XYZ file of C-alpha atoms in Angstrom:
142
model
C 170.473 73.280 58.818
C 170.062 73.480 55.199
C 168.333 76.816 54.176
C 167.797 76.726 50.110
C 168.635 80.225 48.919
C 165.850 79.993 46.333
C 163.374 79.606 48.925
C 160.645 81.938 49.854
C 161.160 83.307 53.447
C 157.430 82.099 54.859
C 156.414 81.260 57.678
C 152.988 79.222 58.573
C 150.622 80.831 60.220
C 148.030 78.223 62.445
C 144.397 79.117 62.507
C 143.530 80.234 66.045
C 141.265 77.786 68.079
C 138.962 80.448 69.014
C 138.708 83.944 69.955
C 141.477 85.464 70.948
C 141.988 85.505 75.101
C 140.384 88.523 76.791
C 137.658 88.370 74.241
C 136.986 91.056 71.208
C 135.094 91.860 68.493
C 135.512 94.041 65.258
C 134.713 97.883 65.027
C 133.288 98.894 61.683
C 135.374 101.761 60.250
C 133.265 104.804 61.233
C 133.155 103.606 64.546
C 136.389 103.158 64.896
C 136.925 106.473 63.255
C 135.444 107.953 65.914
C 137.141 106.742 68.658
C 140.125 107.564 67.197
C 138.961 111.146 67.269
C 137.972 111.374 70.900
C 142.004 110.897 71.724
C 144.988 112.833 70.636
C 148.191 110.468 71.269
C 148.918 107.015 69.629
C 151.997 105.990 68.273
C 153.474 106.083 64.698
C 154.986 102.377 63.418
C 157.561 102.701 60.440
C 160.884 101.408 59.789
C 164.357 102.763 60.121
C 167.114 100.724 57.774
C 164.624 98.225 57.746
C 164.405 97.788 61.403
C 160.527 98.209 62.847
C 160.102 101.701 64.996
C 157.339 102.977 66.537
C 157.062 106.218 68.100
C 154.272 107.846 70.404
C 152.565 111.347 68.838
C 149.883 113.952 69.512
C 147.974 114.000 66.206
C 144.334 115.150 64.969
C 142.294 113.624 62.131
C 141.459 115.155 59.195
C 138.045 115.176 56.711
C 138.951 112.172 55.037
C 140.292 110.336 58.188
C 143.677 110.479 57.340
C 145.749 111.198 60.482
C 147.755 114.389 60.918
C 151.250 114.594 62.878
C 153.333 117.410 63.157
C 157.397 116.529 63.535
C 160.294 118.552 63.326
C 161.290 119.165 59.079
C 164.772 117.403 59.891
C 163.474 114.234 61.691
C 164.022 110.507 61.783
C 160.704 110.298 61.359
C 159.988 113.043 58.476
C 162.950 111.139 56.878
C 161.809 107.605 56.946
C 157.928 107.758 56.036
C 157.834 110.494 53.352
C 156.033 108.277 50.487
C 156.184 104.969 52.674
C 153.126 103.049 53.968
C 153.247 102.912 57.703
C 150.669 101.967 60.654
C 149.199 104.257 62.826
C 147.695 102.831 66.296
C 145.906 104.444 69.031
C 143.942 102.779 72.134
C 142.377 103.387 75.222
C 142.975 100.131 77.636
C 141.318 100.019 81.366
C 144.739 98.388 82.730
C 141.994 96.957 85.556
C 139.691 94.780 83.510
C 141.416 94.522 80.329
C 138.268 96.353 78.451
C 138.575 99.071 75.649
C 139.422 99.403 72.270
C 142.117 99.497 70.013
C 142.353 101.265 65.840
C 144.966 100.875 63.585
C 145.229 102.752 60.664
C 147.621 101.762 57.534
C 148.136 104.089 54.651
C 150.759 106.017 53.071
C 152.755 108.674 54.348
C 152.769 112.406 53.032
C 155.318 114.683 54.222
C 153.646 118.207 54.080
C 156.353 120.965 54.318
C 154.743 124.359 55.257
C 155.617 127.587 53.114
C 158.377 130.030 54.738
C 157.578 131.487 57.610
C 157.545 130.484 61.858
C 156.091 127.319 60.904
C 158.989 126.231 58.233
C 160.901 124.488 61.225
C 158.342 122.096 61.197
C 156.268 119.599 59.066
C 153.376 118.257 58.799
C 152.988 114.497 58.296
C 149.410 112.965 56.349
C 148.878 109.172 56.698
C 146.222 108.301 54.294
C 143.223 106.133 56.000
C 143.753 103.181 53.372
C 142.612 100.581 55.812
C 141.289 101.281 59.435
C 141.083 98.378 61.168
C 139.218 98.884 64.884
C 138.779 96.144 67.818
C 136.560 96.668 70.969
C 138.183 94.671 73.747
C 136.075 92.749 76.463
C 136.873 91.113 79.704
C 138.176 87.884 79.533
C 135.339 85.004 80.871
C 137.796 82.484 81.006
């Protein structure tokens, strides 16, 4: 196979036929918002030497929406998303039916690090709510 060097790496994308299988429909942003804030574990996605991780959290929201995670000050993760934009997804999926939702939150990363005291062991990490993307998922009618 010839690969030119010069070459953008891209690859095409095909329009889907129709909705996707199981059925679902967008969230609007405060809705999805508020799901978000009626759970308290999702699951962090960032990369490590340019590989993809993703790692499940407890977190809270703040104010502004930005979501709020608390990890150890020497961490992989405190390492790897200090200044970085990252994903941040959370669902809640009836494993029966298929139904529930799912938000996704992209932003970038602040790594908070707490004055001295009990708490200095620890850090807390902000991920700005830049885009909040939010899907209710249906039953598939197929």
């Amino acid at each position: 196979m010839n690969v030119d060097p010069e070459a953008p790496a891209v690859v095409p994308v095909e329009a889907s036929a129709g909705p996707p299988a199981g059925g679902s429909r967008d969230l609007d942003e405060a809705r999805a918002l508020e799901l978000l804030g009626g759970t308290d574990v999702g699951r962090v996605v960032y990369t490590v030497r340019a590989l993809p991780a993703v790692l499940p959290v407890r977190f809270r929201l703040d104010a502004g929406g930005g979501v709020l995670v608390s990890a150890a000050a020497g961490s992989e993760l405190a390492r790897a998303v200090d200044g970085a934009v990252i994903a941040f997804e959370a669902d809640e999926v009836d494993g029966t039916d298929g139904t529930g939702w799912c938000v996704t939150v992209l932003g970038r990363a602040e790594v908070r690090r707490p004055a001295r005291g009990p708490g200095a062991a620890r850090v807390e990490i902000r991920i700005g709510a830049e885009l909040v993307v939010g899907r209710h998922l249906t039953a598939d009618l197929s």
